[in-house]
XYZ file of C-alpha atoms in Angstrom:
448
model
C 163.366 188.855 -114.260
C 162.312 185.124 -113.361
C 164.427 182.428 -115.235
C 161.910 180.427 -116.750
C 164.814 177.343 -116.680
C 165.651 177.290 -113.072
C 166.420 174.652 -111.877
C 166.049 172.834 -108.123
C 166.122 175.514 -105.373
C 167.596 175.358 -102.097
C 169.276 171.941 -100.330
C 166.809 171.139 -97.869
C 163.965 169.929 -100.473
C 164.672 168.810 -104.168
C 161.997 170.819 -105.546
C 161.614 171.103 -109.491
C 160.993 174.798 -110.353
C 157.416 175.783 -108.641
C 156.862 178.917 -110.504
C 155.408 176.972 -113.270
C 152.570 175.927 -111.484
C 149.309 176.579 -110.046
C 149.381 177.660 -106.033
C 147.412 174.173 -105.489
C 149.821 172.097 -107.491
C 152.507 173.969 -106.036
C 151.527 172.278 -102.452
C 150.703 169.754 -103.729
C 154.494 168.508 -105.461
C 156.039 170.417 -101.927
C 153.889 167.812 -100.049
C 154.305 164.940 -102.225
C 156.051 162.224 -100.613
C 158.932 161.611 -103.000
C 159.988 165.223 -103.269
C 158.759 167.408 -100.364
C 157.633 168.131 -96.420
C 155.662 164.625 -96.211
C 158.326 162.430 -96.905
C 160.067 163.098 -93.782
C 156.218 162.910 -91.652
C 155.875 159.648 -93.029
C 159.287 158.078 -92.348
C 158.379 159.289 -88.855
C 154.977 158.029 -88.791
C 156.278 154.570 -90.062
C 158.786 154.559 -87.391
C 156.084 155.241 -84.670
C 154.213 152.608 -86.337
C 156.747 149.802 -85.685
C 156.213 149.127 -82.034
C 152.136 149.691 -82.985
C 150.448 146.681 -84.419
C 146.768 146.831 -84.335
C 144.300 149.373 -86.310
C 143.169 151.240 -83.194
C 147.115 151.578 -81.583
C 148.113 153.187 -85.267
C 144.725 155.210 -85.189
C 145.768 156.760 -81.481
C 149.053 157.456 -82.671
C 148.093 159.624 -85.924
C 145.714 161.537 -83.949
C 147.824 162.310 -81.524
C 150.781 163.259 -83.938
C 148.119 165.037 -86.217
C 146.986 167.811 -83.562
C 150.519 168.762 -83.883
C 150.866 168.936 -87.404
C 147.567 170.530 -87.894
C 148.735 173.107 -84.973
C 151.378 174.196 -87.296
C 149.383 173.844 -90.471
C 146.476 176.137 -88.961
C 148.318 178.186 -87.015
C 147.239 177.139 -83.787
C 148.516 176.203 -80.187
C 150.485 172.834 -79.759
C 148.558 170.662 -76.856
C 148.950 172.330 -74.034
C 150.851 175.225 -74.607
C 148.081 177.313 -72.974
C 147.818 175.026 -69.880
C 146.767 177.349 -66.444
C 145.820 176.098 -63.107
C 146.431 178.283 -60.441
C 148.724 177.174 -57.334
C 146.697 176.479 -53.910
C 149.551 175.829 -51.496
C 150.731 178.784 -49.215
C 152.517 176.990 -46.652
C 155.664 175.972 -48.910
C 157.740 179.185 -50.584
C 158.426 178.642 -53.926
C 162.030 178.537 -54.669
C 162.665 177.833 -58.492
C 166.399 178.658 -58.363
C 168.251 176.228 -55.847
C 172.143 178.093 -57.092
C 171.053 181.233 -55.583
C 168.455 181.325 -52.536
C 168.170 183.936 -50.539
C 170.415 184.539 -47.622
C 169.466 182.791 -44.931
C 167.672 179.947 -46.711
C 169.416 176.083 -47.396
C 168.616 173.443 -49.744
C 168.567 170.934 -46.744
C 166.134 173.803 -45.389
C 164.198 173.596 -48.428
C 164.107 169.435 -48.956
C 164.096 167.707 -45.348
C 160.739 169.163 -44.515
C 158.826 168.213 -41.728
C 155.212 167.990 -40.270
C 155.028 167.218 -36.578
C 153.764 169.840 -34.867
C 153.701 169.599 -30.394
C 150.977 168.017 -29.572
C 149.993 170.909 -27.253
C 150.238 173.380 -29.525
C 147.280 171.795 -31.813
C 143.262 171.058 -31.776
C 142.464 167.931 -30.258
C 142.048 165.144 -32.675
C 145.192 166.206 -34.654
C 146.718 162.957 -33.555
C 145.212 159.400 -32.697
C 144.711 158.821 -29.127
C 145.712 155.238 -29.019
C 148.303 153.966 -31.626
C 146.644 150.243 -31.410
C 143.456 152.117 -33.118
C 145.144 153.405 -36.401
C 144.278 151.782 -39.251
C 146.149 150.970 -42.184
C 144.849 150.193 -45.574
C 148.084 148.669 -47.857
C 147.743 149.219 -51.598
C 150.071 146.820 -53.708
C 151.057 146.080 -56.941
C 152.037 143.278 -58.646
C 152.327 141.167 -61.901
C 153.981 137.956 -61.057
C 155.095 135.746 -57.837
C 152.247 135.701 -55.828
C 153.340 134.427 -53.026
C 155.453 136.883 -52.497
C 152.354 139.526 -52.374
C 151.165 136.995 -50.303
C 154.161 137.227 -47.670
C 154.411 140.654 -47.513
C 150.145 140.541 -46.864
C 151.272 138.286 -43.562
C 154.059 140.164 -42.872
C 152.097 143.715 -42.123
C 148.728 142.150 -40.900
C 147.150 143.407 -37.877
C 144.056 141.610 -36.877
C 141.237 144.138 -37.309
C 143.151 147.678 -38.524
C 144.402 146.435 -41.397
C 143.260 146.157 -45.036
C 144.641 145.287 -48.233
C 144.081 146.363 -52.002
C 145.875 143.995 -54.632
C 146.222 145.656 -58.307
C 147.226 142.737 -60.488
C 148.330 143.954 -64.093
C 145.513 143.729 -66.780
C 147.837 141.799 -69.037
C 147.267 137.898 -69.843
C 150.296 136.526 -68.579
C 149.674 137.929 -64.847
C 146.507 135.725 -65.295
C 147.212 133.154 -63.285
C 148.989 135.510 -60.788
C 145.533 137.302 -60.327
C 143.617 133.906 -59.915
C 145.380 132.754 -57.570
C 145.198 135.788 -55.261
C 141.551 135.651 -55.392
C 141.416 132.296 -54.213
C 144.018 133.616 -51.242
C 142.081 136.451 -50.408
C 138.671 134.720 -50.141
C 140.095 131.847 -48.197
C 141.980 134.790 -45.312
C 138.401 137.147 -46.035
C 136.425 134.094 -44.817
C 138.666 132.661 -41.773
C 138.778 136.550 -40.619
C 134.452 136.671 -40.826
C 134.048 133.305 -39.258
C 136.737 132.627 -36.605
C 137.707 136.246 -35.462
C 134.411 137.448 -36.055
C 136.201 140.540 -38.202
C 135.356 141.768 -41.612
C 136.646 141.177 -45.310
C 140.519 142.768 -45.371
C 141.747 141.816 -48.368
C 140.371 142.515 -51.574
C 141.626 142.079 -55.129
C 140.831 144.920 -58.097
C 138.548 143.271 -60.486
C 140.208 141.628 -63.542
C 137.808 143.702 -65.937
C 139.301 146.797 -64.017
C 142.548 145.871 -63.736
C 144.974 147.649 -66.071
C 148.069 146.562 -68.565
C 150.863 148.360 -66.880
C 153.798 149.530 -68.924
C 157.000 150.679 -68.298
C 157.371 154.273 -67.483
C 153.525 154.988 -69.086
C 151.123 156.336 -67.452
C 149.175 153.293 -66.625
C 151.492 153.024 -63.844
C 149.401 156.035 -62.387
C 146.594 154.293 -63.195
C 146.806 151.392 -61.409
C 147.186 153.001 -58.291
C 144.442 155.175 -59.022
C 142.175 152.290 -59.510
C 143.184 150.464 -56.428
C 142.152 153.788 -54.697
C 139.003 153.439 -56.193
C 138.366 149.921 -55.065
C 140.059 150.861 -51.475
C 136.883 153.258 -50.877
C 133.858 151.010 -52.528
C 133.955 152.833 -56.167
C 133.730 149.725 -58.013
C 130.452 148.929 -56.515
C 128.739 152.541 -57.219
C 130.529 152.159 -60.736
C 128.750 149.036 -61.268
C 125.101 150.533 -59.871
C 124.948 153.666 -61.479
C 124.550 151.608 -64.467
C 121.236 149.749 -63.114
C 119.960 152.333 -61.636
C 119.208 156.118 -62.427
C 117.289 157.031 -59.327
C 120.117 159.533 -57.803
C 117.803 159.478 -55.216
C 117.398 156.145 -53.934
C 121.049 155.876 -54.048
C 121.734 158.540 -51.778
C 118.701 157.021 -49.263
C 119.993 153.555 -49.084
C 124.026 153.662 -50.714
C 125.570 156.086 -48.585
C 125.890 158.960 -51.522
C 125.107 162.356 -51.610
C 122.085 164.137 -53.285
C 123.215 163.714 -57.007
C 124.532 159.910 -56.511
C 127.976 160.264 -55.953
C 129.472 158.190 -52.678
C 130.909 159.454 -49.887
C 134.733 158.622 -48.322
C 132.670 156.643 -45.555
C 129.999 155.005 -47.610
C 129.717 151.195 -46.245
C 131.723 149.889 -48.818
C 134.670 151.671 -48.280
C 137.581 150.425 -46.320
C 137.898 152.537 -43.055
C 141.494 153.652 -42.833
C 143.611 156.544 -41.315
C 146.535 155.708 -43.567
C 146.882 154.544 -47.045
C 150.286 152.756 -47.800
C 151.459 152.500 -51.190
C 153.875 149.575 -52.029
C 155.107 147.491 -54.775
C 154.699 143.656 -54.496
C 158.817 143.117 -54.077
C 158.793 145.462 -50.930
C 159.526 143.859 -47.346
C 159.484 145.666 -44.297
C 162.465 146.416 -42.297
C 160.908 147.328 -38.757
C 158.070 145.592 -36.954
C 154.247 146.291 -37.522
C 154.553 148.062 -33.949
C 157.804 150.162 -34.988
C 155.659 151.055 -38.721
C 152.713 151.833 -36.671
C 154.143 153.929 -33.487
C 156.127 155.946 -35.973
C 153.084 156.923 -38.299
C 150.871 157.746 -35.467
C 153.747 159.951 -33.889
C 152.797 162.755 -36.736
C 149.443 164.039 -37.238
C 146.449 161.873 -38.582
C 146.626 164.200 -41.719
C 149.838 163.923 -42.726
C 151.268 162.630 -45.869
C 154.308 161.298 -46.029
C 156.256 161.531 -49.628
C 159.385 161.866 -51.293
C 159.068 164.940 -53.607
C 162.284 166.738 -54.802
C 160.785 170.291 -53.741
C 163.182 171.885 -56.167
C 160.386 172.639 -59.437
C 161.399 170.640 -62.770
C 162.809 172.458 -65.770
C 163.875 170.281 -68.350
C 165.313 171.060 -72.187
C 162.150 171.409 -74.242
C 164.108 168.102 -76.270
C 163.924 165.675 -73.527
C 160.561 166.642 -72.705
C 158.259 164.565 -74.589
C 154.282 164.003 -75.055
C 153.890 159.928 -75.709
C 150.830 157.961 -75.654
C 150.193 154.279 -74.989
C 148.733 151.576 -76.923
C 149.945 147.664 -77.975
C 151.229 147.180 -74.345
C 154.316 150.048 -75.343
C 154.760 153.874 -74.915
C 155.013 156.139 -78.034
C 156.821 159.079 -78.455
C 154.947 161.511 -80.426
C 156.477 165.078 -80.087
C 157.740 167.614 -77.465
C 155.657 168.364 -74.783
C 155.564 171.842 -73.184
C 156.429 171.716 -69.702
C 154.520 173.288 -66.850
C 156.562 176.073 -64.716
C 155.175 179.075 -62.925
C 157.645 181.484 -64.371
C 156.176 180.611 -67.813
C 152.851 181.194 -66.822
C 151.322 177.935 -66.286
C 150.490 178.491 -62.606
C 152.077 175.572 -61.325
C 155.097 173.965 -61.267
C 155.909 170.071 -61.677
C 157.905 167.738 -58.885
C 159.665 164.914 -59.239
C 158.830 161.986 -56.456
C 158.547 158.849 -55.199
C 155.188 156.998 -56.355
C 155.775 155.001 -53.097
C 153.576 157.045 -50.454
C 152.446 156.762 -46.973
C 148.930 159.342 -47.020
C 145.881 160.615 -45.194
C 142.497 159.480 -45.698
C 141.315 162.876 -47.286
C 144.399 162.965 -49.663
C 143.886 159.542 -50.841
C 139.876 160.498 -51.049
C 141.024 163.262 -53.178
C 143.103 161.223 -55.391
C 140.612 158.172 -56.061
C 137.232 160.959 -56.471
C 138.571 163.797 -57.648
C 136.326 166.830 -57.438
C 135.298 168.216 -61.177
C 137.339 171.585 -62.252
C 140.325 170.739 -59.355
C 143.202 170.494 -59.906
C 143.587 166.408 -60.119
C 140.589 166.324 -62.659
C 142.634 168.972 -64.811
C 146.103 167.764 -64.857
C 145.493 164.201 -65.338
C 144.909 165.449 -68.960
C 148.225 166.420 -69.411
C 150.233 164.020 -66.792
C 148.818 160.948 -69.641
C 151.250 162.235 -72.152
C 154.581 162.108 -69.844
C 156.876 159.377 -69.570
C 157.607 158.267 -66.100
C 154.232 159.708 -64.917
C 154.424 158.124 -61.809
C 157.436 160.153 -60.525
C 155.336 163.420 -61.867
C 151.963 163.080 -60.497
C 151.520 162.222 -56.865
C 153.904 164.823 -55.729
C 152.725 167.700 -58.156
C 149.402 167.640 -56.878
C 150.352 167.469 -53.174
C 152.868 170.387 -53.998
C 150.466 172.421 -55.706
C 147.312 171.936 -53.620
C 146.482 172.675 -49.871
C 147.288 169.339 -48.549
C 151.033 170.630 -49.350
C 150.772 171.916 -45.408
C 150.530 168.161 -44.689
C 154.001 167.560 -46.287
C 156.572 165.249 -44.658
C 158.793 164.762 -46.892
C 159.909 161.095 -46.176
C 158.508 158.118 -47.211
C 160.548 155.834 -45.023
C 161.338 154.049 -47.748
C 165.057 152.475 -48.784
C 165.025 152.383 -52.666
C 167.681 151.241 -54.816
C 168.069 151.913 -58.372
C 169.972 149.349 -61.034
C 172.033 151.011 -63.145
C 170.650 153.047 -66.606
C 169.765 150.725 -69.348
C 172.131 152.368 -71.806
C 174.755 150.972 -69.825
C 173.712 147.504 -69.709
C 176.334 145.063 -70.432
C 174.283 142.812 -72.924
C 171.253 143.155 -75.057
C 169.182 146.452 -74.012
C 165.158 146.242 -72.682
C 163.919 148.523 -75.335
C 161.193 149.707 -73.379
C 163.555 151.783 -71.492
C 165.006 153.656 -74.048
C 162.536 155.290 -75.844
C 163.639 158.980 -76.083
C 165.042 160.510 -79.653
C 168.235 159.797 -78.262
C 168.691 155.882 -78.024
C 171.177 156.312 -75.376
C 168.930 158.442 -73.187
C 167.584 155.659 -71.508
C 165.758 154.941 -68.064
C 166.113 152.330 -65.336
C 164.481 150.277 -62.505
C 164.655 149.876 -58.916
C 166.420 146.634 -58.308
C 165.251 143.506 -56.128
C 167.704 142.929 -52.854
C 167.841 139.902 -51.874
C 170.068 138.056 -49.091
């Protein structure tokens, strides 16, 4: 028999006795904010909403943390709990569980891959014929001290097979940073035209393209993926499918194909064998002869990363989705990670987003084709933290090119210690897990 005086029930919520009421005011006092489920969703919101300050940054955020609550409400999947893309590489084995491989097989097996096939032993044209033909197109970041993009421009320059691509970030105070590499790169693009008789080699990503990088988002990403874009002439058919919608003529006079999309060779593009990815504090340790005799010593198609070839499989808790807005990254809610052995089809790697790459990888990268399997995980790699060090390698890993794996980026990168440990005040933006000690950390500057 119900007691018509209970009282409060249970110790998670202070509920007053619901049986009294109606099933709608029932939810109702359960969602109220001073007694039931919402309090706690709005603490959480209003936490989230701290490091948001404008309308549209708050906006993103509750409609990101709303298809999660609604998912629960409705009975529906989370975001991308139902992700599949099926796994194109064959020439890698898949070994998920590094404690016990098969006999026979070795973790330095496994890592220190390598792609240099005997030159006999392969179709002609699998290597350059002359090293002093390769051409090398550098992309760089950068967000401050110009002149130090610009010595690290003189430093690798090769008269005539070498090109440049300059991503400033899109914020305000890398202004003047961005202004005054235009005004470098027009001054070098003009001397190479009119005294060497060469072509434009340096060229800067458009201010109203550039983008507001922030640590650990996936604007990191990006950026590069811009820069690609301008390193193969996309800016320009960006800006002309919007004057034009004659498919046709563009394909007659642009160098596109029959439904107005360019080509890797179309006359704007850059023409490169190798695509360098760099940051704007990097300085080379060998000479331009040493970088270049060592690149064309493996096969024109090779692509030369750092992946961890052991597949990530992180605690659901320190595996977040986050979005980003107001210049910061925002931790929404866990993100479901992508493994074959759950059923996604793939698996993600953890790498370098410092890369030396083919042409047709970097193509593939900067256009990707509709339905692959770049134009369906860039989706999901917007929502992870770090995104840089889980994108370029997953989709080499998981596509075809993966036969073109070397896996060394002849890079030397040091770390600084994790910002949890830092000895005075933290840098926020690094810590921005549930845990406030779970914190992240930077490579640091060397300097003599």
């Amino acid at each position: 028999e119900e007691d018509e005086d209970e009282e409060e029930i249970g110790t998670y919520l202070p509920l007053p006795n619901l049986s009294k009421l109606t099933p709608e005011e029932a939810a109702t006092t359960v969602l109220s904010t001073t007694h039931g489920i919402s309090m706690n969703l709005q603490q959480r919101l209003a936490k989230m909403f701290q490091k948001a300050k404008s309308h549209s940054c708050r906006a993103k955020i509750a409609e990101h943390f709303a298809l999660f609550v609604n998912g629960l409400a409705e009975e529906t999947k989370f975001p991308f709990e139902d992700f599949y893309y099926p796994n194109t590489c064959t020439a890698i084995p898949r070994y998920g569980d590094w404690e016990n491989l098969p006999e026979g097989v070795t973790v330095n097996q496994i890592q220190y891959r390598e792609y240099q096939p005997d030159k006999d032993e392969v179709p002609e044209g699998t290597y350059i014929d002359n090293v002093e033909d390769l051409k090398i197109c550098y992309v760089i970041l950068t967000h401050d001290a110009p002149e130090a993009t610009i010595r690290l421009i003189t430093s690798l320059y090769v008269e005539k097979v070498t090109n440049f691509v300059i991503h400033v970030d899109g914020k305000e105070k890398s202004g003047a940073t961005h202004d005054r590499l235009v005004e470098y790169a027009k001054e070098m693009n003009e001397y190479a035209i009119s005294a060497e008789g060469g072509e434009e080699y340096i060229r800067i990503v458009p201010r109203k393209k550039s983008v507001r990088v922030n640590w650990g988002g996936f604007t990191m990403v990006k950026a590069t993926l811009v820069a690609l874009n301008t390193a193969f002439g996309l800016d320009h058919y960006n800006d002309l499918r919007k004057q034009t919608k004659n498919v046709t003529k563009l394909a007659e006079e642009e160098g596109t194909d029959a439904k107005g999309r360019p080509l890797h060779d179309n006359p704007h593009a850059f023409k490169f064998h190798k695509l360098i990815h760099l940051a704007s504090t990097t300085y080379p340790l060998a000479s331009n002869t040493e970088i270049r005799n060592t690149i064309a010593s493996h096969p024109l198609d090779a692509n030369f990363l750092h992946i961890i070839l052991r597949p990530q499989n992180p605690t659901p808790s320190v595996w977040n989705y986050f979005v980003e807005c107001d210049d910061a990254v925002h931790r929404i809610y866990r993100l479901p990670i992508l493994n074959y052995e759950r059923g996604n089809g793939v698996d993600i790697y953890t790498s370098s987003q410092w890369f030396i790459i083919s042409r047709d990888f970097a193509w593939y990268l900067a256009d990707p084709p509709k339905e692959s399997f770049v134009d369906y995980y860039l989706e999901y790699i917007e929502h992870v933290v770090v995104a840089d060090e889980s994108f370029f390698g997953t989709v080499l890993r998981n596509t075809h090119f993966c036969a073109t794996l070397h896996n060394d980026n002849f890079l030397h990168l040091q770390f600084d210690r994790w910002e949890n440990e830092a000895a005075g005040q933290r840098d926020e933006r690094k810590c921005i897990m549930k845990n406030p000690d779970h914190c992240g950390r930077s490579p640091t500057t060397m300097t003599l």
